[in-house]
Amino acid sequence: MHILVVEDDADIRHIMVLALRDEGYEVEEAASGQSALDLLDRGGTHPEIILLDMKMPGMDGEQFARRYRELYGRHAQIILVTAANEASVHRPKIDADSHISKPFDIGELLDKVSALVRRPQL
Amino acid sequence: MTVDTAHLLGSSAPPAINDGANSHAHSVQFYTQDDYLLDELGRFIGSFLGAGDAAIVIATPSHHTGLVQRLRQHGFDVDLAISQARYVALDAADTLSLFMVDGQIDPDLCIEVLGAVIIAARAAVPGDHRRVAAFGEMVALLWAEGKCEAALELEEIWNRLATLHPLQLRCAYPLSLFPGSADGSPVKQICSAHSYVIPAEDYTAIRTEEERLTAIAVLQQKALALETEIEGHRQARGELERAVFARDAFLSVAAHELKTPITGLRGYAQLLLRDLKAERDIAPERLEAALRSLDLQTGKLARLISRLLDSSQIEAGKLRIERETTDIASLVRSVLAQQDSADHSFIYDGPDHIETQVDPLRFEQVITNLINNAIKFSPQGGIITARLEQHPGEGTRLSIIDHGVGIPPDHREAVFDRFYQAHSDYDRHLAGMGLGLHIAREIIHLHGGSIRIEQPDHPGSCFVVTLPPSADDS
């Protein structure tokens, strides 16, 4: 199971990557929407799940999600990771499959990921 | 029956004499105090009862009680008049309900109900010149319910009834019914439905033309003063709304700024706890990353909190500076030396020493905020130059120059506003809490200096701080 973490804050990105690797997931990371698109463009294993921050420099989460759906459709499921109080409000805006609010609980983050893993997309 | 007719007829109300033209008079009385209404009403009704005529009073219970009290004080035998059916007291709300259908006046029903009351009252008075005084408050009840159209319609029905019967009509409106109508339009509408207007208390005792003109001048002055005051309130409300908007936007950004370090701290703590719980060895690099983050982020949180406190002190006008002889050149160099950004290089361009009279701690804060700002606005890295110049008689000039994204000309004033970046759509990510530059500017102002943004001859920004010559610093 491949997961891509898109998050500009190095600490938060690092934490998500470590927690997911501890659970045995294959994890790649990107510090911005643009570098995530570049990574996907280079080919390799396409992720099944993308953990996506909303506020990032340059291309933000919303712009990335829109571009991703244009390029790859619903290939990967997207989990929105945001410090905004209304995470659930932002979720439909970017057509996300799940969301979690910062500061998140690692156990809850892993539960959200495994829930999507068990629910293979259509 | 002893009647104080001299007092009753000394009223300022329209003369209650049946001389044909006046028999149809429909007057309206405005009031702010019940006592004034009831005193006038006592004279009006009293003059009819005293002359042996009939009176119909359609009022609220409290006005009924007050009126009967006044009539008795003047020596009228109200009970006798009631028993003779010359005094008809009806409850305004109950009477209204007799001809209101689905919230609307039924005009035919209304004329039927009121007509029957008038005919009965006339019949109770012997003789040919039988007059009826009618006081009604149903219109005021309708107006109070917001049924202004219905009130005006009822006024017209009374006017029609007055053409059929020898009626002298009076209705009354408390001025409190028209609180929000600065243009006076409802009062004008009501007045136009009547043949005589009795203004609210204070203006009825006017006897001479001079008094009348004085009263008008005073009223004009009061109206103008009130309008000025209202305009002041309107502006204050606008400012308040803007301040609340800025505060809400700021809170949302501040929450984000605070949540980011907390997310990191909590995440590392949980990662380590999970390792402990699973009895895994904690990788040394993981432990180091966690501790490094703990160190860095708690420092960041402490700085955020200091800025918030500084900002609130500035707003309260409580921020004070303590000037002392300071070598500003070495202050600038020491701030540059503290920077540890790997992507940027820092250059000091200026003399070895410049003595100024500044608050060294606060001025260090200014330099730090400007350098941090330069770092933030040049995310791709590059050279950041601090240039210090002193020209005789012109004071000291400090320029912080970066090669970053620059600040659009139309944002160059506003970036110093409190919370500015909090509500900017100008690359939200670069926006901090919008306090650093604001605090810097306020400290510079406290030193008698100024700050502005210039465009360097390359892409990027140049923040220029000018401090007045030390001689002027007293």
Coordinates of C-alpha atoms in Angstrom, one line a residue:
Chain A
M1 CA 0.0 0.0 0.0
H2 CA 1.5 3.3 -1.2
I3 CA 0.8 6.6 0.5
L4 CA 1.9 10.1 -0.5
V5 CA 2.2 12.8 2.2
V6 CA 1.9 16.4 1.0
E7 CA 2.7 18.8 3.8
D8 CA 4.9 21.9 3.9
D9 CA 5.8 21.8 7.6
A10 CA 8.8 19.6 7.9
D11 CA 8.1 18.3 11.4
I12 CA 4.5 17.4 10.7
R13 CA 5.4 15.7 7.4
H14 CA 8.2 13.8 9.1
I15 CA 5.8 12.6 11.9
M16 CA 3.2 11.4 9.4
V17 CA 5.8 9.6 7.4
L18 CA 7.4 7.9 10.4
A19 CA 4.0 6.9 11.9
L20 CA 2.9 5.4 8.5
R21 CA 6.2 3.6 8.0
D22 CA 5.9 2.1 11.5
E23 CA 2.7 0.5 10.3
G24 CA 4.3 -0.9 7.2
Y25 CA 3.1 1.5 4.6
E26 CA 5.3 2.5 1.7
V27 CA 5.4 6.3 2.0
E28 CA 6.6 9.1 -0.2
E29 CA 6.6 12.8 0.7
A30 CA 6.3 16.2 -0.9
A31 CA 6.6 19.7 0.6
S32 CA 4.3 21.4 -1.8
G33 CA 1.5 20.7 -4.2
Q34 CA 3.7 21.3 -7.2
S35 CA 6.5 19.0 -6.0
A36 CA 3.8 16.3 -5.3
L37 CA 2.6 16.7 -8.9
D38 CA 6.2 16.5 -10.2
L39 CA 6.7 13.3 -8.2
L40 CA 3.6 11.7 -9.6
D41 CA 4.6 12.9 -13.1
R42 CA 7.9 11.1 -12.8
G43 CA 5.9 7.8 -12.7
G44 CA 6.8 4.9 -10.3
T45 CA 4.2 3.4 -8.1
H46 CA 1.2 5.6 -8.0
P47 CA -0.1 6.1 -4.4
E48 CA -3.4 4.7 -3.3
I49 CA -3.9 7.3 -0.6
I50 CA -2.8 10.9 -0.4
L51 CA -2.6 12.8 2.9
L52 CA -3.0 16.4 1.9
D53 CA -2.4 19.6 3.8
M54 CA -4.6 22.6 2.9
K55 CA -2.3 25.6 3.5
M56 CA 0.9 25.4 1.6
P57 CA 3.1 27.9 -0.2
G58 CA 2.6 28.1 -4.0
M59 CA 0.0 25.5 -5.0
D60 CA -2.1 24.9 -2.0
G61 CA -4.1 21.7 -1.1
E62 CA -7.2 22.8 -2.9
Q63 CA -5.4 23.6 -6.1
F64 CA -3.4 20.4 -5.9
A65 CA -6.6 18.3 -5.4
R66 CA -8.3 19.9 -8.4
R67 CA -5.3 19.3 -10.6
Y68 CA -4.9 15.8 -9.3
R69 CA -8.5 14.9 -10.1
E70 CA -8.1 16.4 -13.6
L71 CA -4.9 14.4 -14.3
Y72 CA -5.6 11.1 -12.5
G73 CA -9.3 11.1 -11.6
R74 CA -10.1 9.1 -8.5
H75 CA -7.0 6.9 -8.7
A76 CA -5.9 7.8 -5.2
Q77 CA -8.2 8.6 -2.2
I78 CA -7.5 11.9 -0.5
I79 CA -7.4 12.5 3.2
L80 CA -7.5 16.2 4.0
V81 CA -5.3 17.2 6.9
T82 CA -6.0 20.7 8.0
A83 CA -5.7 23.1 11.0
A84 CA -8.9 24.9 9.8
N85 CA -11.8 24.6 12.3
E86 CA -14.2 23.6 9.6
A87 CA -12.3 20.7 8.1
S88 CA -15.5 19.0 7.2
V89 CA -16.6 22.1 5.3
H90 CA -13.4 22.2 3.2
R91 CA -13.7 18.5 2.5
P92 CA -16.4 18.6 -0.2
K93 CA -14.6 21.6 -1.8
I94 CA -11.7 19.4 -2.7
D95 CA -13.7 16.2 -3.2
A96 CA -11.7 14.5 -0.4
D97 CA -12.6 11.0 0.8
S98 CA -11.8 11.7 4.5
H99 CA -10.4 14.4 6.7
I100 CA -8.6 14.9 10.0
S101 CA -8.0 18.1 12.0
K102 CA -4.7 19.4 13.3
P103 CA -3.4 18.9 15.9
F104 CA -4.3 15.3 15.1
D105 CA -3.9 12.1 17.1
I106 CA -1.6 9.6 15.4
G107 CA -3.9 6.7 16.3
E108 CA -6.8 8.5 14.7
L109 CA -4.8 9.3 11.6
L110 CA -3.8 5.7 11.2
D111 CA -7.4 4.6 11.7
K112 CA -8.6 7.0 9.0
V113 CA -5.9 5.5 6.6
S114 CA -6.8 1.9 7.4
A115 CA -10.5 2.6 7.0
L116 CA -9.8 3.8 3.4
V117 CA -7.5 0.8 2.8
R118 CA -10.3 -1.6 3.8
R119 CA -12.7 0.4 1.6
P120 CA -11.2 0.1 -1.8
Q121 CA -12.5 2.8 -4.0
L122 CA -14.9 2.3 -6.8
Chain B
M1 CA -73.1 68.6 39.8
T2 CA -70.2 70.9 40.4
V3 CA -68.1 71.5 37.4
D4 CA -64.9 73.3 37.1
T5 CA -65.7 74.6 33.7
A6 CA -63.3 77.5 33.8
H7 CA -60.4 75.2 34.2
L8 CA -61.8 72.7 31.6
L9 CA -62.4 75.3 29.0
G10 CA -59.0 76.9 29.6
S11 CA -57.5 74.1 27.6
S12 CA -55.2 74.5 24.6
A13 CA -57.2 71.9 22.8
P14 CA -59.4 72.9 19.9
P15 CA -62.5 74.6 21.1
A16 CA -65.3 72.1 21.8
I17 CA -68.0 74.3 20.4
N18 CA -70.5 73.0 18.0
D19 CA -70.3 75.8 15.4
G20 CA -70.7 73.6 12.4
A21 CA -67.1 73.7 11.0
N22 CA -65.7 72.4 14.2
S23 CA -68.3 69.7 14.8
H24 CA -66.3 67.5 12.4
A25 CA -62.9 68.3 13.8
H26 CA -60.7 65.3 14.0
S27 CA -57.7 66.1 16.1
V28 CA -54.6 64.0 16.9
Q29 CA -52.6 64.3 20.0
F30 CA -49.0 63.1 20.3
Y31 CA -47.6 62.5 23.8
T32 CA -44.6 61.2 25.6
Q33 CA -46.1 61.2 29.1
D34 CA -49.4 59.5 30.1
D35 CA -50.1 62.3 32.5
Y36 CA -50.0 64.9 29.7
L37 CA -52.3 62.8 27.6
L38 CA -54.8 62.2 30.4
D39 CA -54.8 65.9 31.5
E40 CA -55.6 67.0 28.0
L41 CA -58.2 64.2 27.6
G42 CA -59.8 65.1 30.9
R43 CA -60.4 68.7 29.6
F44 CA -61.6 67.4 26.2
I45 CA -64.1 64.8 27.6
G46 CA -65.0 67.0 30.6
S47 CA -66.0 69.9 28.4
F48 CA -68.6 67.7 26.6
L49 CA -69.9 65.9 29.7
G50 CA -70.1 69.3 31.5
A51 CA -72.1 70.7 28.6
G52 CA -74.5 67.8 28.9
D53 CA -73.2 66.1 25.7
A54 CA -72.1 62.5 25.3
A55 CA -68.6 61.0 25.2
I56 CA -67.2 57.8 23.8
V57 CA -63.8 56.7 25.1
I58 CA -62.2 53.7 23.4
A59 CA -59.0 53.4 25.3
T60 CA -56.6 51.0 27.1
P61 CA -57.6 50.0 30.6
S62 CA -54.9 52.2 32.3
H63 CA -56.0 55.2 30.3
H64 CA -59.6 54.5 31.2
T65 CA -58.7 54.5 34.9
G66 CA -56.6 57.6 34.6
L67 CA -59.3 59.5 32.8
V68 CA -62.1 58.6 35.2
Q69 CA -59.8 59.7 38.1
R70 CA -59.2 63.1 36.4
L71 CA -62.9 63.6 35.6
R72 CA -63.8 62.9 39.3
Q73 CA -61.1 65.3 40.5
H74 CA -62.9 68.0 38.4
G75 CA -66.2 67.1 40.1
F76 CA -67.9 65.0 37.4
D77 CA -70.2 62.3 38.5
V78 CA -68.9 59.7 36.1
D79 CA -71.1 56.9 37.4
L80 CA -74.1 59.0 36.8
A81 CA -73.0 59.8 33.2
I82 CA -72.4 56.1 32.7
S83 CA -75.8 55.2 34.0
Q84 CA -77.3 57.8 31.6
A85 CA -75.3 56.1 28.8
R86 CA -73.8 59.5 28.1
Y87 CA -70.3 58.2 29.0
V88 CA -69.4 55.1 27.0
A89 CA -66.2 53.4 28.0
L90 CA -64.9 50.7 25.6
D91 CA -61.7 48.7 25.7
A92 CA -59.6 49.5 22.6
A93 CA -58.3 46.0 22.0
D94 CA -61.7 44.4 22.5
T95 CA -63.4 46.9 20.2
L96 CA -60.8 46.5 17.5
S97 CA -61.3 42.7 17.6
L98 CA -64.9 43.2 16.6
F99 CA -64.1 44.4 13.1
M100 CA -60.6 43.0 12.4
V101 CA -60.8 40.0 10.0
D102 CA -57.6 38.1 9.3
G103 CA -55.5 41.0 10.5
Q104 CA -57.3 43.4 8.2
I105 CA -60.0 46.0 9.0
D106 CA -63.3 45.0 7.6
P107 CA -64.5 48.6 6.7
D108 CA -68.2 47.8 6.5
L109 CA -68.2 45.9 9.8
C110 CA -66.1 48.7 11.3
I111 CA -68.7 51.4 10.3
E112 CA -71.5 49.2 11.6
V113 CA -69.9 48.6 15.0
L114 CA -68.7 52.2 15.6
G115 CA -71.8 53.7 14.0
A116 CA -74.0 51.7 16.5
V117 CA -72.0 53.0 19.4
I118 CA -72.3 56.6 18.2
I119 CA -76.0 56.4 17.6
A120 CA -76.6 54.9 21.1
A121 CA -74.5 57.7 22.7
R122 CA -76.4 60.4 20.7
A123 CA -79.7 58.9 21.8
A124 CA -78.7 59.2 25.4
V125 CA -78.5 63.0 25.1
P126 CA -81.8 64.9 25.0
G127 CA -82.3 67.9 22.7
D128 CA -81.5 69.0 19.1
H129 CA -77.9 70.0 19.4
R130 CA -76.6 66.7 20.6
R131 CA -72.9 66.4 20.3
V132 CA -70.6 63.4 20.8
A133 CA -66.9 63.5 21.7
A134 CA -65.0 60.4 20.7
F135 CA -61.6 59.5 21.9
G136 CA -59.9 56.5 20.3
E137 CA -56.6 54.6 20.7
M138 CA -57.3 51.7 18.4
V139 CA -55.1 53.4 15.7
A140 CA -52.2 53.6 18.1
L141 CA -52.6 49.8 18.9
L142 CA -52.6 49.0 15.2
W143 CA -49.5 51.2 14.7
A144 CA -47.8 49.5 17.6
E145 CA -48.5 46.1 16.0
G146 CA -46.8 47.4 12.8
K147 CA -50.2 47.6 11.0
C148 CA -49.5 51.2 9.9
E149 CA -51.7 51.0 6.8
A150 CA -54.6 49.6 8.8
A151 CA -54.2 52.5 11.3
L152 CA -54.4 55.1 8.6
E153 CA -57.4 53.3 7.1
L154 CA -59.1 53.4 10.4
E155 CA -58.4 57.2 10.6
E156 CA -60.2 57.6 7.3
I157 CA -63.2 55.6 8.5
W158 CA -63.4 57.9 11.5
N159 CA -63.4 60.8 9.1
R160 CA -66.2 59.3 7.2
L161 CA -68.2 58.7 10.4
A162 CA -67.7 62.3 11.3
T163 CA -69.5 63.4 8.1
L164 CA -72.5 61.3 9.2
H165 CA -72.6 62.2 12.9
P166 CA -72.0 65.4 14.9
L167 CA -68.7 64.0 16.2
Q168 CA -65.7 65.7 17.6
L169 CA -62.9 63.2 17.3
R170 CA -59.6 62.9 19.1
C171 CA -57.0 60.1 18.8
A172 CA -53.6 59.8 20.4
Y173 CA -50.3 58.3 19.5
P174 CA -47.3 58.0 21.9
L175 CA -44.2 59.4 20.2
S176 CA -42.4 56.2 21.2
L177 CA -44.2 54.5 18.3
F178 CA -41.9 56.2 15.8
P179 CA -38.4 55.6 17.2
G180 CA -36.5 54.9 13.9
S181 CA -38.1 57.5 11.6
A182 CA -35.6 60.3 11.4
D183 CA -37.4 61.9 8.4
G184 CA -40.7 62.3 10.4
S185 CA -42.7 60.6 7.6
P186 CA -45.1 58.5 9.8
V187 CA -46.0 61.6 11.9
K188 CA -46.6 63.6 8.7
Q189 CA -48.8 60.8 7.4
I190 CA -50.9 60.7 10.6
C191 CA -51.1 64.5 10.7
S192 CA -52.5 64.6 7.2
A193 CA -55.3 62.3 8.2
H194 CA -56.4 64.9 10.8
S195 CA -57.8 68.4 10.8
Y196 CA -56.0 69.5 14.0
V197 CA -52.7 68.5 15.5
I198 CA -51.8 68.7 19.2
P199 CA -48.0 68.2 19.5
A200 CA -46.5 66.4 22.5
E201 CA -46.1 68.2 25.7
D202 CA -44.0 71.3 26.1
Y203 CA -45.2 72.9 22.9
T204 CA -48.9 73.4 23.8
A205 CA -48.3 76.2 26.3
I206 CA -46.8 78.5 23.6
R207 CA -48.7 81.7 23.6
T208 CA -46.8 84.2 21.5
E209 CA -45.2 84.3 18.1
E210 CA -41.8 84.9 19.7
E211 CA -42.2 81.8 21.9
R212 CA -43.2 79.8 18.9
L213 CA -40.2 80.9 16.8
T214 CA -37.9 80.3 19.8
A215 CA -39.4 76.8 20.2
I216 CA -38.8 76.1 16.5
A217 CA -35.2 77.3 16.7
V218 CA -34.6 75.1 19.7
L219 CA -36.1 72.1 18.0
Q220 CA -34.1 72.7 14.8
Q221 CA -30.9 72.9 16.9
K222 CA -31.9 69.7 18.8
A223 CA -32.6 67.9 15.5
L224 CA -29.3 68.9 14.0
A225 CA -27.4 67.9 17.2
L226 CA -29.2 64.5 17.1
E227 CA -28.4 64.0 13.5
T228 CA -24.8 64.8 14.2
E229 CA -24.8 62.4 17.0
I230 CA -26.4 59.6 15.0
E231 CA -23.8 60.1 12.2
G232 CA -21.1 59.8 14.9
H233 CA -22.7 56.6 16.1
R234 CA -22.9 55.3 12.6
Q235 CA -19.2 55.9 12.0
A236 CA -18.3 54.4 15.3
R237 CA -20.3 51.3 14.5
G238 CA -18.6 51.0 11.1
E239 CA -15.2 51.2 12.8
L240 CA -16.3 48.7 15.4
E241 CA -17.5 46.3 12.6
R242 CA -14.2 46.6 10.8
A243 CA -12.3 46.0 14.1
V244 CA -14.4 42.9 14.8
F245 CA -13.8 41.6 11.3
A246 CA -10.0 42.2 11.6
R247 CA -10.1 40.5 15.1
D248 CA -12.0 37.5 13.8
A249 CA -9.6 37.1 10.8
F250 CA -6.7 37.5 13.1
L251 CA -8.0 34.9 15.5
S252 CA -8.4 32.4 12.6
V253 CA -4.8 33.0 11.5
A254 CA -3.5 33.0 15.1
A255 CA -5.2 29.7 15.7
H256 CA -3.5 28.3 12.6
E257 CA -0.1 29.7 13.7
L258 CA -0.5 28.2 17.1
K259 CA -1.8 24.8 15.9
T260 CA 1.1 24.2 13.6
P261 CA 3.8 24.0 16.3
I262 CA 1.4 22.2 18.6
T263 CA 0.7 19.6 15.9
G264 CA 4.4 18.9 15.7
L265 CA 4.9 18.7 19.4
R266 CA 1.9 16.4 19.9
G267 CA 2.9 14.2 16.9
Y268 CA 6.4 13.6 18.2
A269 CA 5.2 12.9 21.7
Q270 CA 2.7 10.3 20.4
L271 CA 5.3 8.8 18.1
L272 CA 7.7 8.2 21.0
L273 CA 4.8 7.0 23.3
R274 CA 3.8 4.5 20.6
D275 CA 7.3 3.2 20.4
L276 CA 7.4 2.8 24.2
K277 CA 4.0 1.1 24.3
A278 CA 5.0 -1.3 21.5
E279 CA 8.3 -1.9 23.4
R280 CA 10.3 -0.9 20.3
D281 CA 13.7 0.6 20.5
I282 CA 13.5 4.4 19.9
A283 CA 15.7 5.2 17.0
P284 CA 18.3 7.9 18.1
E285 CA 17.5 10.1 15.1
R286 CA 13.8 10.0 15.9
L287 CA 14.5 11.0 19.5
E288 CA 16.8 13.8 18.3
A289 CA 14.2 15.1 15.8
A290 CA 11.6 15.1 18.5
L291 CA 13.8 17.0 21.0
R292 CA 14.9 19.4 18.3
S293 CA 11.3 20.1 17.4
L294 CA 10.4 20.5 21.0
D295 CA 13.2 23.0 21.5
L296 CA 12.4 24.9 18.3
Q297 CA 8.6 25.0 18.5
T298 CA 8.3 25.9 22.1
G299 CA 10.7 28.9 21.3
K300 CA 8.4 29.8 18.4
L301 CA 5.3 29.6 20.6
A302 CA 6.9 31.7 23.3
R303 CA 7.8 34.3 20.6
L304 CA 4.2 34.3 19.2
I305 CA 2.9 34.9 22.7
S306 CA 5.3 37.8 23.3
R307 CA 4.2 39.4 20.1
L308 CA 0.6 39.1 21.1
L309 CA 1.4 40.7 24.4
D310 CA 3.4 43.5 22.7
S311 CA 0.6 44.1 20.3
S312 CA -2.0 44.4 23.1
Q313 CA 0.4 46.8 25.0
I314 CA 0.8 48.9 21.9
E315 CA -3.0 49.1 21.4
A316 CA -3.4 50.1 25.0
G317 CA -0.7 52.8 24.6
K318 CA 1.3 51.2 27.3
L319 CA 4.5 50.3 25.4
R320 CA 7.4 52.4 26.7
I321 CA 10.9 52.7 25.5
E322 CA 14.0 53.4 27.5
R323 CA 16.6 55.1 25.5
E324 CA 20.3 54.7 26.2
T325 CA 23.4 55.3 24.2
T326 CA 23.6 52.3 21.9
D327 CA 26.0 51.3 19.2
I328 CA 23.4 50.5 16.6
A329 CA 26.0 49.1 14.2
S330 CA 27.0 46.3 16.6
L331 CA 23.4 45.7 17.4
V332 CA 22.6 45.1 13.7
R333 CA 25.7 42.9 13.3
S334 CA 24.7 40.8 16.4
V335 CA 21.2 40.2 15.1
L336 CA 22.7 39.1 11.7
A337 CA 25.1 36.8 13.5
Q338 CA 22.2 35.1 15.3
Q339 CA 20.5 34.1 12.0
D340 CA 20.9 30.4 11.2
S341 CA 18.9 30.1 7.9
A342 CA 20.9 27.8 5.7
D343 CA 19.3 29.2 2.5
H344 CA 20.2 32.8 3.1
S345 CA 23.4 34.7 3.4
F346 CA 23.5 37.9 5.5
I347 CA 25.6 40.9 4.7
Y348 CA 26.3 43.9 6.9
D349 CA 27.1 47.1 4.9
G350 CA 28.0 50.0 7.1
P351 CA 30.4 51.7 9.6
D352 CA 31.8 49.8 12.5
H353 CA 30.1 52.0 15.1
I354 CA 27.2 54.4 15.2
E355 CA 26.1 55.8 18.5
T356 CA 22.4 56.5 18.8
Q357 CA 19.9 57.1 21.6
V358 CA 17.5 54.1 21.3
D359 CA 16.0 51.4 23.5
P360 CA 18.5 48.6 22.7
L361 CA 16.1 45.7 23.5
R362 CA 13.2 47.2 21.5
F363 CA 15.4 48.2 18.6
E364 CA 16.9 44.7 18.5
Q365 CA 13.3 43.5 18.2
V366 CA 12.8 45.9 15.2
I367 CA 15.9 44.6 13.4
T368 CA 14.9 40.9 14.2
N369 CA 11.4 41.4 12.9
L370 CA 12.6 43.0 9.7
I371 CA 15.2 40.3 9.1
N372 CA 12.6 37.6 9.8
N373 CA 10.3 39.3 7.4
A374 CA 13.0 39.4 4.7
I375 CA 13.6 35.7 5.3
K376 CA 9.9 34.9 5.0
F377 CA 9.5 36.9 1.8
S378 CA 12.5 35.3 0.2
P379 CA 11.6 31.6 0.5
Q380 CA 13.9 30.6 -2.3
G381 CA 16.9 31.9 -0.3
G382 CA 19.4 34.5 -1.3
I383 CA 21.3 37.5 0.1
I384 CA 19.8 39.7 2.8
T385 CA 21.7 42.9 3.3
A386 CA 21.5 45.2 6.3
R387 CA 22.8 48.6 5.2
L388 CA 23.4 51.3 7.9
E389 CA 24.2 54.9 7.0
Q390 CA 24.5 58.1 9.0
H391 CA 24.7 61.5 7.4
P392 CA 25.4 64.6 9.5
G393 CA 22.2 66.3 10.4
E394 CA 20.0 63.7 8.7
G395 CA 19.9 61.0 11.3
T396 CA 20.5 57.3 10.9
R397 CA 19.1 55.1 8.1
L398 CA 18.9 51.4 8.3
S399 CA 17.9 49.4 5.1
I400 CA 17.0 45.7 5.1
I401 CA 17.2 44.5 1.5
D402 CA 16.1 41.0 0.3
H403 CA 15.9 39.3 -3.1
G404 CA 12.5 37.8 -2.4
V405 CA 9.0 38.0 -3.9
G406 CA 8.7 41.7 -3.2
I407 CA 5.7 43.6 -2.0
P408 CA 3.3 45.0 -4.5
P409 CA 3.2 48.8 -4.4
D410 CA -0.4 48.9 -3.3
H411 CA 0.4 46.8 -0.3
R412 CA 3.3 48.9 0.9
E413 CA 1.4 51.0 3.4
A414 CA -0.9 48.4 4.7
V415 CA 1.7 45.8 5.6
F416 CA 2.4 47.8 8.7
D417 CA -1.2 47.7 9.9
R418 CA -2.1 45.5 12.8
F419 CA -3.3 42.1 11.7
Y420 CA -2.8 43.2 8.1
Q421 CA -1.6 39.9 6.8
A422 CA -4.2 38.1 8.8
H423 CA -6.8 39.3 6.3
S424 CA -4.7 39.5 3.2
D425 CA -5.3 37.4 0.2
Y426 CA -1.8 38.2 -0.8
D427 CA -0.2 34.7 -0.7
R428 CA -1.8 33.5 2.5
H429 CA 1.0 31.2 3.3
L430 CA 3.6 34.0 3.7
A431 CA 1.2 35.7 6.1
G432 CA 2.2 35.3 9.7
M433 CA 0.0 36.8 12.4
G434 CA 0.4 40.2 10.9
L435 CA 2.1 41.6 14.0
G436 CA 5.8 41.7 13.4
L437 CA 5.9 44.7 11.0
H438 CA 3.2 46.4 13.0
I439 CA 5.2 46.1 16.2
A440 CA 8.3 47.2 14.4
R441 CA 6.6 50.4 13.1
E442 CA 5.2 51.3 16.5
I443 CA 8.6 50.9 18.2
I444 CA 10.2 53.1 15.5
H445 CA 7.4 55.7 15.9
L446 CA 8.1 55.7 19.7
H447 CA 11.7 56.6 18.8
G448 CA 10.5 59.5 16.6
G449 CA 11.5 57.6 13.5
S450 CA 9.7 56.3 10.4
I451 CA 9.7 53.2 8.2
R452 CA 8.8 52.7 4.6
I453 CA 9.2 50.2 1.8
E454 CA 11.3 51.1 -1.3
Q455 CA 11.8 49.1 -4.5
P456 CA 15.4 48.0 -4.8
D457 CA 17.0 47.9 -8.3
H458 CA 16.4 44.2 -8.3
P459 CA 13.4 42.0 -7.5
G460 CA 12.8 41.9 -3.7
S461 CA 12.0 44.4 -1.0
C462 CA 13.9 47.2 0.8
F463 CA 12.6 48.3 4.2
V464 CA 14.0 51.6 5.2
V465 CA 14.1 52.8 8.8
T466 CA 15.0 56.4 9.5
L467 CA 15.8 57.6 12.9
P468 CA 16.1 61.4 13.6
P469 CA 19.5 62.8 14.5
S470 CA 20.4 62.2 18.2
A471 CA 20.5 65.9 18.9
D472 CA 16.7 66.0 18.3
D473 CA 16.1 63.0 20.5
S474 CA 15.5 64.8 23.8

